[in-house]
Amino acid sequence: MTRQVKRAFRYRFYPTDKQAAELSRTFGCVRLVYNKALEERTRAWYGEQRRISYVQSSAALTEWKKTEELAFLSEVSSVPLQQALRHLQTAFANFFAQRVKYPRFKSKKRSRASAEYTRSGFTFRDGKLTLAKMAAPLDIRWSRPLPEGAVPTTVTVSRDSAGRWFVSMLCDDRVTRAPATTNAVGIDAGITSLVTLSSGEKVTNPRHERRDRARLARAQRELSRKAKGSNNRAKARRRVAEVHARIADRRRDFLHKLSTRLVRENQTVVIEDLTVRNLIKNGKLARGISDAAWGELRSMLEYKCAWYGRELVVIDRWFPSSKLCGACGRVREKLPLNVREWTCDCGAVHDRDVNAARNILTAGLAVSACGDGVRPQRESSRTGRSSVKQEPPRATVGIPRL
């Protein structure tokens, strides 16, 4: 059985000097239009309690192009500029629905440089992609083929802080559901072991950031010694960004392989609803938690389970998975993080992480069977649906005493 999904295919490309200049100009105009429209909306909202629609912002963009000060906006494709206004409209819709915070201005240094083109802003023929305002196609490295007969509906061009250029093509693709199985797995996330499975298997944390920590520190020291505003400082900043990009790429590759394996082997995957944003406030664990990227792993499990017909169960964050004895059901009052193995009053000896993973699995199967206490999966705000976690009651998950 197959199902149709929207899937993004990301490739690296190498623009010519002329194309790079055109894209850089487009990135700047996109950022300018977004910030100027946000400024107008902010003034209207806080000054007059009045909302500005996308249609009004689009009309304002037309007027901006007629002014002498902003006439250069007509020199780039209008499609990315309109898409920037649509993204701002989505951001405000989510804000008024109380799903996210108030939209922020895009910084030239901190924001990712990108531009989105719809079908009217590019041509795709014979495996060659040509953007509006460009005479030649992009020099793309096709690391994997697009689905047979697929035509991109949206193309997003971006440049990361390391100076690498990427193009992401959103296409319709058909995904075959994985063969049904009776296997189920509970996952306990950690730092020493990235994940511990209810089967007793522990997946060692690769610690990508720690492995490149010396290289990163050396690049950051060199950056700190360069004069501000100099070309050498810009080169040093790029070297730091290259180290960060290497770490992020290796981490993402590892998480993709791990999540794909878990989804292929199990019909039901049970995880905890960890609040990473709060956990990283612990100064001693923040670096390790950020390097583990639990949130990214959860996102991968969510969409892959949806694609391949698997069930993802997310149990309450307050469920005492580590302190609960899987044999008798007693809950310890305290269990410090340095205690990795403990003995219950009933005599059962537990490995902290394995016991937690097994308790997570048992609780997940229980709430999955009754349909109560299962946290709904997060949905993309791009579709207009809620992306905010909804808290289930704390007492909905539990394991009965024997």
mmCIF file of C-alpha atoms in Angstrom:
data_model
loop_
_atom_site.group_PDB
_atom_site.id
_atom_site.type_symbol
_atom_site.label_atom_id
_atom_site.label_comp_id
_atom_site.label_asym_id
_atom_site.label_seq_id
_atom_site.Cartn_x
_atom_site.Cartn_y
_atom_site.Cartn_z
ATOM 1 C CA MET A 1 0.000 0.000 0.000
ATOM 2 C CA THR A 2 1.335 3.399 -0.923
ATOM 3 C CA ARG A 3 0.405 6.921 0.045
ATOM 4 C CA GLN A 4 1.174 10.267 -1.527
ATOM 5 C CA VAL A 5 3.226 12.708 0.526
ATOM 6 C CA LYS A 6 4.951 16.022 0.053
ATOM 7 C CA ARG A 7 8.682 15.414 0.210
ATOM 8 C CA ALA A 8 11.598 17.816 0.028
ATOM 9 C CA PHE A 9 14.760 16.805 -1.831
ATOM 10 C CA ARG A 10 17.799 18.855 -0.879
ATOM 11 C CA TYR A 11 20.860 19.211 -3.084
ATOM 12 C CA ARG A 12 24.017 21.230 -3.041
ATOM 13 C CA PHE A 13 24.802 23.456 -5.999
ATOM 14 C CA TYR A 14 27.628 25.717 -7.111
ATOM 15 C CA PRO A 15 26.479 29.045 -8.569
ATOM 16 C CA THR A 16 28.485 31.165 -10.953
ATOM 17 C CA ASP A 17 29.634 34.564 -9.750
ATOM 18 C CA LYS A 18 26.725 36.198 -11.550
ATOM 19 C CA GLN A 19 24.193 33.770 -10.067
ATOM 20 C CA ALA A 20 25.658 34.182 -6.587
ATOM 21 C CA ALA A 21 25.372 37.948 -6.869
ATOM 22 C CA GLU A 22 21.766 37.693 -8.073
ATOM 23 C CA LEU A 23 20.818 35.327 -5.270
ATOM 24 C CA SER A 24 22.560 37.429 -2.631
ATOM 25 C CA ARG A 25 20.640 40.456 -3.879
ATOM 26 C CA THR A 26 17.410 38.445 -3.714
ATOM 27 C CA PHE A 27 18.145 37.298 -0.153
ATOM 28 C CA GLY A 28 18.650 40.894 0.915
ATOM 29 C CA CYS A 29 15.415 42.051 -0.725
ATOM 30 C CA VAL A 30 13.462 39.190 0.835
ATOM 31 C CA ARG A 31 14.777 40.114 4.271
ATOM 32 C CA LEU A 32 14.030 43.800 3.683
ATOM 33 C CA VAL A 33 10.443 43.155 2.558
ATOM 34 C CA TYR A 34 9.794 40.823 5.477
ATOM 35 C CA ASN A 35 11.149 43.277 8.053
ATOM 36 C CA LYS A 36 9.410 46.296 6.524
ATOM 37 C CA ALA A 37 6.069 44.473 6.394
ATOM 38 C CA LEU A 38 6.569 43.308 9.978
ATOM 39 C CA GLU A 39 7.310 46.887 11.018
ATOM 40 C CA GLU A 40 4.076 48.104 9.397
ATOM 41 C CA ARG A 41 2.048 45.324 11.000
ATOM 42 C CA THR A 42 3.609 46.000 14.392
ATOM 43 C CA ARG A 43 2.813 49.690 14.174
ATOM 44 C CA ALA A 44 -0.789 48.933 13.202
ATOM 45 C CA TRP A 45 -1.264 46.266 15.862
ATOM 46 C CA TYR A 46 0.259 48.037 18.855
ATOM 47 C CA GLY A 47 -0.714 51.558 17.789
ATOM 48 C CA GLU A 48 -4.242 51.025 16.483
ATOM 49 C CA GLN A 49 -5.085 47.421 17.439
ATOM 50 C CA ARG A 50 -5.607 46.852 13.717
ATOM 51 C CA ARG A 51 -4.610 43.801 11.727
ATOM 52 C CA ILE A 52 -3.067 44.044 8.269
ATOM 53 C CA SER A 53 -3.861 41.252 5.836
ATOM 54 C CA TYR A 54 -1.632 39.670 3.227
ATOM 55 C CA VAL A 55 -3.547 41.478 0.473
ATOM 56 C CA GLN A 56 -2.828 44.824 2.112
ATOM 57 C CA SER A 57 0.864 43.944 2.537
ATOM 58 C CA SER A 58 1.069 42.881 -1.112
ATOM 59 C CA ALA A 59 -0.468 46.188 -2.200
ATOM 60 C CA ALA A 60 2.027 48.026 -0.003
ATOM 61 C CA LEU A 61 4.877 46.120 -1.686
ATOM 62 C CA THR A 62 3.692 47.399 -5.062
ATOM 63 C CA GLU A 63 3.777 50.956 -3.732
ATOM 64 C CA TRP A 64 7.248 50.474 -2.242
ATOM 65 C CA LYS A 65 8.591 49.506 -5.658
ATOM 66 C CA LYS A 66 7.342 52.815 -7.079
ATOM 67 C CA THR A 67 9.375 54.870 -4.628
ATOM 68 C CA GLU A 68 12.855 56.057 -5.495
ATOM 69 C CA GLU A 69 14.274 54.649 -2.261
ATOM 70 C CA LEU A 70 13.028 51.085 -2.828
ATOM 71 C CA ALA A 71 12.958 50.951 -6.618
ATOM 72 C CA PHE A 72 15.690 48.297 -6.539
ATOM 73 C CA LEU A 73 13.088 45.756 -5.348
ATOM 74 C CA SER A 74 11.912 45.562 -8.970
ATOM 75 C CA GLU A 75 15.312 44.279 -10.053
ATOM 76 C CA VAL A 76 14.801 40.849 -8.447
ATOM 77 C CA SER A 77 12.059 38.284 -8.987
ATOM 78 C CA SER A 78 8.787 39.259 -7.336
ATOM 79 C CA VAL A 79 7.964 35.640 -6.409
ATOM 80 C CA PRO A 80 10.343 35.345 -3.394
ATOM 81 C CA LEU A 81 9.142 38.752 -2.157
ATOM 82 C CA GLN A 82 5.507 37.627 -2.260
ATOM 83 C CA GLN A 83 6.459 34.381 -0.535
ATOM 84 C CA ALA A 84 8.115 36.374 2.257
ATOM 85 C CA LEU A 85 4.810 38.182 2.822
ATOM 86 C CA ARG A 86 2.977 34.853 2.885
ATOM 87 C CA HIS A 87 5.399 33.512 5.476
ATOM 88 C CA LEU A 88 4.817 36.617 7.577
ATOM 89 C CA GLN A 89 1.059 36.111 7.251
ATOM 90 C CA THR A 90 1.450 32.529 8.507
ATOM 91 C CA ALA A 91 3.585 33.730 11.415
ATOM 92 C CA PHE A 92 0.899 36.207 12.467
ATOM 93 C CA ALA A 93 -1.861 33.633 12.066
ATOM 94 C CA ASN A 94 0.013 31.343 14.448
ATOM 95 C CA PHE A 95 0.615 34.246 16.822
ATOM 96 C CA PHE A 96 -3.052 35.262 16.971
ATOM 97 C CA ALA A 97 -3.964 31.592 17.511
ATOM 98 C CA GLN A 98 -1.540 31.624 20.493
ATOM 99 C CA ARG A 99 0.599 28.879 19.014
ATOM 100 C CA VAL A 100 3.853 30.845 18.823
ATOM 101 C CA LYS A 101 5.389 34.070 20.073
ATOM 102 C CA TYR A 102 5.259 37.379 18.239
ATOM 103 C CA PRO A 103 7.208 37.332 14.933
ATOM 104 C CA ARG A 104 10.755 38.631 15.086
ATOM 105 C CA PHE A 105 12.748 40.685 12.627
ATOM 106 C CA LYS A 106 15.211 38.844 10.398
ATOM 107 C CA SER A 107 18.838 39.617 11.139
ATOM 108 C CA LYS A 108 21.388 39.818 8.358
ATOM 109 C CA LYS A 109 23.952 37.937 10.437
ATOM 110 C CA ARG A 110 21.823 35.467 12.390
ATOM 111 C CA SER A 111 19.022 34.570 9.995
ATOM 112 C CA ARG A 112 19.442 31.893 7.346
ATOM 113 C CA ALA A 113 19.675 33.475 3.908
ATOM 114 C CA SER A 114 16.972 31.915 1.746
ATOM 115 C CA ALA A 115 14.426 32.630 -0.958
ATOM 116 C CA GLU A 116 11.405 30.560 -1.935
ATOM 117 C CA TYR A 117 10.179 30.254 -5.527
ATOM 118 C CA THR A 118 6.810 28.890 -6.616
ATOM 119 C CA ARG A 119 6.140 27.447 -10.071
ATOM 120 C CA SER A 120 5.896 30.856 -11.694
ATOM 121 C CA GLY A 121 9.408 31.681 -10.498
ATOM 122 C CA PHE A 122 11.389 28.819 -12.037
ATOM 123 C CA THR A 123 11.499 26.345 -14.891
ATOM 124 C CA PHE A 124 12.422 22.678 -14.563
ATOM 125 C CA ARG A 125 13.077 20.879 -17.839
ATOM 126 C CA ASP A 126 15.200 17.846 -18.675
ATOM 127 C CA GLY A 127 16.609 17.715 -15.143
ATOM 128 C CA LYS A 128 17.769 21.337 -15.221
ATOM 129 C CA LEU A 129 16.517 24.026 -12.866
ATOM 130 C CA THR A 130 16.535 27.671 -13.952
ATOM 131 C CA LEU A 131 15.370 30.416 -11.604
ATOM 132 C CA ALA A 132 13.678 33.644 -12.604
ATOM 133 C CA LYS A 133 16.009 36.485 -13.639
ATOM 134 C CA MET A 134 18.688 33.921 -14.581
ATOM 135 C CA ALA A 135 19.761 32.851 -18.056
ATOM 136 C CA ALA A 136 21.586 29.632 -17.141
ATOM 137 C CA PRO A 137 20.472 26.664 -15.005
ATOM 138 C CA LEU A 138 21.963 25.980 -11.602
ATOM 139 C CA ASP A 139 24.924 23.620 -11.384
ATOM 140 C CA ILE A 140 23.303 21.068 -9.049
ATOM 141 C CA ARG A 141 24.985 17.959 -7.677
ATOM 142 C CA TRP A 142 22.258 15.332 -8.033
ATOM 143 C CA SER A 143 23.181 13.133 -5.087
ATOM 144 C CA ARG A 144 19.934 11.188 -5.513
ATOM 145 C CA PRO A 145 17.278 11.192 -8.228
ATOM 146 C CA LEU A 146 13.930 12.891 -7.930
ATOM 147 C CA PRO A 147 10.853 10.619 -8.025
ATOM 148 C CA GLU A 148 10.065 9.480 -11.538
ATOM 149 C CA GLY A 149 7.977 12.070 -13.323
ATOM 150 C CA ALA A 150 8.041 14.445 -10.353
ATOM 151 C CA VAL A 151 7.909 18.183 -10.979
ATOM 152 C CA PRO A 152 8.866 20.495 -8.096
ATOM 153 C CA THR A 153 6.014 22.638 -6.799
ATOM 154 C CA THR A 154 8.247 24.846 -4.662
ATOM 155 C CA VAL A 155 11.971 25.536 -4.791
ATOM 156 C CA THR A 156 13.864 27.046 -1.870
ATOM 157 C CA VAL A 157 17.395 28.321 -2.405
ATOM 158 C CA SER A 158 19.540 28.916 0.682
ATOM 159 C CA ARG A 159 23.083 29.697 1.767
ATOM 160 C CA ASP A 160 24.325 28.568 5.164
ATOM 161 C CA SER A 161 26.812 30.347 7.418
ATOM 162 C CA ALA A 162 29.645 28.239 6.004
ATOM 163 C CA GLY A 163 29.011 29.666 2.527
ATOM 164 C CA ARG A 164 27.492 26.479 1.090
ATOM 165 C CA TRP A 165 24.599 26.777 -1.362
ATOM 166 C CA PHE A 166 21.613 24.430 -1.271
ATOM 167 C CA VAL A 167 18.405 24.038 -3.239
ATOM 168 C CA SER A 168 15.417 22.220 -1.760
ATOM 169 C CA MET A 169 12.696 20.948 -4.102
ATOM 170 C CA LEU A 170 9.270 20.095 -2.762
ATOM 171 C CA CYS A 171 7.723 17.287 -4.813
ATOM 172 C CA ASP A 172 4.834 14.869 -4.656
ATOM 173 C CA ASP A 173 6.149 11.409 -3.836
ATOM 174 C CA ARG A 174 4.592 8.036 -3.141
ATOM 175 C CA VAL A 175 5.794 6.200 -0.050
ATOM 176 C CA THR A 176 5.236 2.470 0.376
ATOM 177 C CA ARG A 177 4.052 1.436 3.815
ATOM 178 C CA ALA A 178 6.433 -0.857 5.645
ATOM 179 C CA PRO A 179 5.359 -4.486 6.167
ATOM 180 C CA ALA A 180 3.284 -4.896 9.315
ATOM 181 C CA THR A 181 4.993 -6.373 12.359
ATOM 182 C CA THR A 182 4.100 -7.098 15.960
ATOM 183 C CA ASN A 183 7.263 -5.564 17.385
ATOM 184 C CA ALA A 184 7.062 -2.598 19.753
ATOM 185 C CA VAL A 185 9.849 -0.614 21.367
ATOM 186 C CA GLY A 186 10.138 1.844 24.229
ATOM 187 C CA ILE A 187 12.851 4.487 23.964
ATOM 188 C CA ASP A 188 14.573 6.230 26.849
ATOM 189 C CA ALA A 189 16.723 9.171 25.738
ATOM 190 C CA GLY A 190 19.985 9.889 27.512
ATOM 191 C CA ILE A 191 23.417 11.433 27.181
ATOM 192 C CA THR A 192 25.873 8.592 27.826
ATOM 193 C CA SER A 193 23.664 6.302 25.743
ATOM 194 C CA LEU A 194 21.809 8.350 23.153
ATOM 195 C CA VAL A 195 18.840 5.995 23.420
ATOM 196 C CA THR A 196 18.207 2.881 25.457
ATOM 197 C CA LEU A 197 15.675 0.451 24.010
ATOM 198 C CA SER A 198 13.242 -1.690 25.951
ATOM 199 C CA SER A 199 14.998 -4.732 24.474
ATOM 200 C CA GLY A 200 18.037 -3.826 26.587
ATOM 201 C CA GLU A 201 20.081 -2.459 23.691
ATOM 202 C CA LYS A 202 21.944 0.775 24.299
ATOM 203 C CA VAL A 203 22.892 3.013 21.385
ATOM 204 C CA THR A 204 26.085 4.840 22.264
ATOM 205 C CA ASN A 205 25.998 8.604 21.926
ATOM 206 C CA PRO A 206 28.484 9.550 19.161
ATOM 207 C CA ARG A 207 29.048 12.977 20.812
ATOM 208 C CA HIS A 208 29.814 14.689 17.525
ATOM 209 C CA GLU A 209 30.356 18.067 19.163
ATOM 210 C CA ARG A 210 32.836 16.664 21.684
ATOM 211 C CA ARG A 211 34.836 14.923 18.967
ATOM 212 C CA ASP A 212 35.347 18.234 17.168
ATOM 213 C CA ARG A 213 35.553 20.374 20.285
ATOM 214 C CA ALA A 214 39.315 20.967 20.010
ATOM 215 C CA ARG A 215 39.020 21.967 16.354
ATOM 216 C CA LEU A 216 36.101 24.254 17.171
ATOM 217 C CA ALA A 217 37.934 25.879 20.085
ATOM 218 C CA ARG A 218 40.987 26.521 17.913
ATOM 219 C CA ALA A 219 38.851 28.135 15.195
ATOM 220 C CA GLN A 220 37.054 30.283 17.761
ATOM 221 C CA ARG A 221 40.351 31.442 19.279
ATOM 222 C CA GLU A 222 41.574 32.495 15.851
ATOM 223 C CA LEU A 223 38.326 34.366 15.287
ATOM 224 C CA SER A 224 38.644 36.250 18.578
ATOM 225 C CA ARG A 225 42.080 37.571 17.557
ATOM 226 C CA LYS A 226 40.955 39.116 14.276
ATOM 227 C CA ALA A 227 40.115 42.798 13.992
ATOM 228 C CA LYS A 228 36.403 43.486 13.785
ATOM 229 C CA GLY A 229 35.245 44.340 10.296
ATOM 230 C CA SER A 230 38.346 42.938 8.601
ATOM 231 C CA ASN A 231 38.413 40.398 5.783
ATOM 232 C CA ASN A 232 40.495 38.062 7.932
ATOM 233 C CA ARG A 233 37.751 38.082 10.570
ATOM 234 C CA ALA A 234 35.187 37.162 7.918
ATOM 235 C CA LYS A 235 37.380 34.239 6.826
ATOM 236 C CA ALA A 236 37.861 33.116 10.429
ATOM 237 C CA ARG A 237 34.111 33.318 11.039
ATOM 238 C CA ARG A 238 33.535 31.082 8.040
ATOM 239 C CA ARG A 239 36.035 28.520 9.372
ATOM 240 C CA VAL A 240 34.076 28.398 12.641
ATOM 241 C CA ALA A 241 30.862 27.940 10.663
ATOM 242 C CA GLU A 242 32.439 25.101 8.684
ATOM 243 C CA VAL A 243 33.232 23.210 11.891
ATOM 244 C CA HIS A 244 29.685 23.704 13.127
ATOM 245 C CA ALA A 245 28.333 22.549 9.767
ATOM 246 C CA ARG A 246 30.478 19.401 9.906
ATOM 247 C CA ILE A 247 29.122 18.599 13.370
ATOM 248 C CA ALA A 248 25.504 19.220 12.339
ATOM 249 C CA ASP A 249 25.813 17.133 9.158
ATOM 250 C CA ARG A 250 27.272 14.131 10.966
ATOM 251 C CA ARG A 251 24.681 14.378 13.731
ATOM 252 C CA ARG A 252 21.810 14.573 11.259
ATOM 253 C CA ASP A 253 23.122 11.599 9.280
ATOM 254 C CA PHE A 254 23.381 9.473 12.420
ATOM 255 C CA LEU A 255 19.878 10.397 13.601
ATOM 256 C CA HIS A 256 18.392 9.608 10.190
ATOM 257 C CA LYS A 257 19.932 6.139 10.196
ATOM 258 C CA LEU A 258 18.823 5.477 13.786
ATOM 259 C CA SER A 259 15.250 6.696 13.304
ATOM 260 C CA THR A 260 14.844 4.788 10.034
ATOM 261 C CA ARG A 261 16.005 1.588 11.699
ATOM 262 C CA LEU A 262 13.612 2.009 14.640
ATOM 263 C CA VAL A 263 10.645 2.668 12.365
ATOM 264 C CA ARG A 264 11.410 -0.242 10.033
ATOM 265 C CA GLU A 265 11.806 -2.784 12.830
ATOM 266 C CA ASN A 266 8.831 -1.826 15.030
ATOM 267 C CA GLN A 267 5.117 -1.325 14.535
ATOM 268 C CA THR A 268 4.764 0.787 17.678
ATOM 269 C CA VAL A 269 7.349 3.263 18.935
ATOM 270 C CA VAL A 270 6.904 4.780 22.397
ATOM 271 C CA ILE A 271 8.841 7.848 23.551
ATOM 272 C CA GLU A 272 8.666 10.399 26.350
ATOM 273 C CA ASP A 273 7.571 13.980 25.861
ATOM 274 C CA LEU A 274 10.827 15.630 26.918
ATOM 275 C CA THR A 275 10.881 19.418 27.280
ATOM 276 C CA VAL A 276 14.324 20.014 25.821
ATOM 277 C CA ARG A 277 13.910 23.775 26.127
ATOM 278 C CA ASN A 278 13.652 23.475 29.897
ATOM 279 C CA LEU A 279 16.249 20.736 30.273
ATOM 280 C CA ILE A 280 19.019 22.776 28.656
ATOM 281 C CA LYS A 281 18.621 25.377 31.398
ATOM 282 C CA ASN A 282 20.744 23.027 33.505
ATOM 283 C CA GLY A 283 24.213 24.468 32.907
ATOM 284 C CA LYS A 284 25.988 21.185 33.596
ATOM 285 C CA LEU A 285 23.951 19.178 31.079
ATOM 286 C CA ALA A 286 23.060 21.808 28.482
ATOM 287 C CA ARG A 287 25.973 21.083 26.147
ATOM 288 C CA GLY A 288 25.422 17.329 26.202
ATOM 289 C CA ILE A 289 21.653 17.646 25.709
ATOM 290 C CA SER A 290 22.093 20.016 22.785
ATOM 291 C CA ASP A 291 24.604 17.653 21.186
ATOM 292 C CA ALA A 292 22.220 14.691 21.624
ATOM 293 C CA ALA A 293 19.481 16.532 19.645
ATOM 294 C CA TRP A 294 16.535 14.687 21.187
ATOM 295 C CA GLY A 295 14.079 17.089 19.577
ATOM 296 C CA GLU A 296 15.425 16.376 16.100
ATOM 297 C CA LEU A 297 15.188 12.630 16.697
ATOM 298 C CA ARG A 298 11.561 12.985 17.769
ATOM 299 C CA SER A 299 10.695 15.006 14.664
ATOM 300 C CA MET A 300 12.208 12.310 12.448
ATOM 301 C CA LEU A 301 10.286 9.576 14.236
ATOM 302 C CA GLU A 302 7.052 11.539 13.871
ATOM 303 C CA TYR A 303 7.061 11.966 10.120
ATOM 304 C CA LYS A 304 8.618 8.581 9.364
ATOM 305 C CA CYS A 305 6.002 6.774 11.449
ATOM 306 C CA ALA A 306 3.295 8.688 9.592
ATOM 307 C CA TRP A 307 4.841 7.830 6.230
ATOM 308 C CA TYR A 308 5.394 4.128 6.798
ATOM 309 C CA GLY A 309 2.205 3.282 8.702
ATOM 310 C CA ARG A 310 3.712 2.992 12.162
ATOM 311 C CA GLU A 311 2.237 4.189 15.457
ATOM 312 C CA LEU A 312 4.123 6.718 17.541
ATOM 313 C CA VAL A 313 2.967 7.005 21.157
ATOM 314 C CA VAL A 314 4.222 9.915 23.263
ATOM 315 C CA ILE A 315 3.626 9.510 26.985
ATOM 316 C CA ASP A 316 3.337 12.219 29.595
ATOM 317 C CA ARG A 317 6.559 13.980 30.538
ATOM 318 C CA TRP A 318 5.713 13.550 34.238
ATOM 319 C CA PHE A 319 5.523 9.763 34.064
ATOM 320 C CA PRO A 320 8.179 8.442 36.557
ATOM 321 C CA SER A 321 9.758 5.988 34.138
ATOM 322 C CA SER A 322 13.149 5.874 35.882
ATOM 323 C CA LYS A 323 11.884 5.715 39.481
ATOM 324 C CA LEU A 324 9.159 3.133 38.824
ATOM 325 C CA CYS A 325 9.967 -0.519 39.539
ATOM 326 C CA GLY A 326 8.908 -2.546 36.549
ATOM 327 C CA ALA A 327 8.494 -5.645 38.734
ATOM 328 C CA CYS A 328 6.314 -4.480 41.636
ATOM 329 C CA GLY A 329 5.133 -1.018 40.579
ATOM 330 C CA ARG A 330 6.626 0.890 43.504
ATOM 331 C CA VAL A 331 7.906 4.401 42.851
ATOM 332 C CA ARG A 332 11.039 5.647 44.549
ATOM 333 C CA GLU A 333 10.908 9.107 46.029
ATOM 334 C CA LYS A 334 14.371 10.112 44.806
ATOM 335 C CA LEU A 335 16.765 8.749 42.213
ATOM 336 C CA PRO A 336 19.765 11.038 41.553
ATOM 337 C CA LEU A 337 21.265 11.088 38.067
ATOM 338 C CA ASN A 338 24.512 9.527 39.255
ATOM 339 C CA VAL A 339 22.647 6.354 40.315
ATOM 340 C CA ARG A 340 22.741 4.166 37.217
ATOM 341 C CA GLU A 341 21.700 0.913 38.894
ATOM 342 C CA TRP A 342 19.352 0.479 41.835
ATOM 343 C CA THR A 343 17.634 -2.255 43.831
ATOM 344 C CA CYS A 344 13.934 -2.094 44.675
ATOM 345 C CA ASP A 345 12.520 -3.160 48.057
ATOM 346 C CA CYS A 346 11.035 -6.191 46.288
ATOM 347 C CA GLY A 347 14.567 -7.356 45.473
ATOM 348 C CA ALA A 348 14.547 -6.533 41.773
ATOM 349 C CA VAL A 349 17.809 -5.052 40.469
ATOM 350 C CA HIS A 350 17.351 -2.467 37.719
ATOM 351 C CA ASP A 351 19.586 -0.796 35.202
ATOM 352 C CA ARG A 352 18.210 2.727 35.328
ATOM 353 C CA ASP A 353 17.924 3.297 31.572
ATOM 354 C CA VAL A 354 16.721 -0.195 30.617
ATOM 355 C CA ASN A 355 14.086 -0.112 33.365
ATOM 356 C CA ALA A 356 12.921 3.313 32.169
ATOM 357 C CA ALA A 357 12.663 2.127 28.550
ATOM 358 C CA ARG A 358 10.631 -0.931 29.562
ATOM 359 C CA ASN A 359 8.315 1.180 31.713
ATOM 360 C CA ILE A 360 7.855 3.603 28.822
ATOM 361 C CA LEU A 361 6.925 0.731 26.521
ATOM 362 C CA THR A 362 4.431 -0.760 29.007
ATOM 363 C CA ALA A 363 2.816 2.604 29.643
ATOM 364 C CA GLY A 364 2.670 3.409 25.945
ATOM 365 C CA LEU A 365 1.019 0.113 25.049
ATOM 366 C CA ALA A 366 -1.511 0.603 27.860
ATOM 367 C CA VAL A 367 -2.577 4.075 26.798
ATOM 368 C CA SER A 368 -2.495 3.104 23.118
ATOM 369 C CA ALA A 369 -4.947 0.284 23.802
ATOM 370 C CA CYS A 370 -7.399 2.510 25.673
ATOM 371 C CA GLY A 371 -6.762 5.636 23.582
ATOM 372 C CA ASP A 372 -6.253 7.812 26.651
ATOM 373 C CA GLY A 373 -3.233 9.894 27.520
ATOM 374 C CA VAL A 374 -1.575 9.669 24.134
ATOM 375 C CA ARG A 375 -0.100 12.981 23.133
ATOM 376 C CA PRO A 376 -1.038 13.984 19.578
ATOM 377 C CA GLN A 377 1.827 14.437 17.180
ATOM 378 C CA ARG A 378 3.008 17.966 16.489
ATOM 379 C CA GLU A 379 1.858 19.363 13.181
ATOM 380 C CA SER A 380 3.583 21.863 11.004
ATOM 381 C CA SER A 381 2.554 25.474 11.396
ATOM 382 C CA ARG A 382 3.127 25.857 7.644
ATOM 383 C CA THR A 383 -0.152 24.013 7.065
ATOM 384 C CA GLY A 384 -1.981 26.300 9.454
ATOM 385 C CA ARG A 385 -2.444 23.570 12.052
ATOM 386 C CA SER A 386 -1.352 23.674 15.652
ATOM 387 C CA SER A 387 2.277 22.935 16.440
ATOM 388 C CA VAL A 388 1.885 23.406 20.187
ATOM 389 C CA LYS A 389 2.065 20.446 22.509
ATOM 390 C CA GLN A 390 -1.127 19.767 24.407
ATOM 391 C CA GLU A 391 -0.653 18.575 27.948
ATOM 392 C CA PRO A 392 -2.404 15.327 28.909
ATOM 393 C CA PRO A 393 -3.454 14.732 32.522
ATOM 394 C CA ARG A 394 -0.563 13.625 34.681
ATOM 395 C CA ALA A 395 -2.408 10.638 36.087
ATOM 396 C CA THR A 396 -3.433 9.050 32.796
ATOM 397 C CA VAL A 397 -0.376 6.810 32.476
ATOM 398 C CA GLY A 398 0.561 4.148 34.925
ATOM 399 C CA ILE A 399 1.446 0.529 35.475
ATOM 400 C CA PRO A 400 -0.785 -1.484 37.818
ATOM 401 C CA ARG A 401 0.839 -3.087 40.807
ATOM 402 C CA LEU A 402 1.288 -6.824 40.716
#
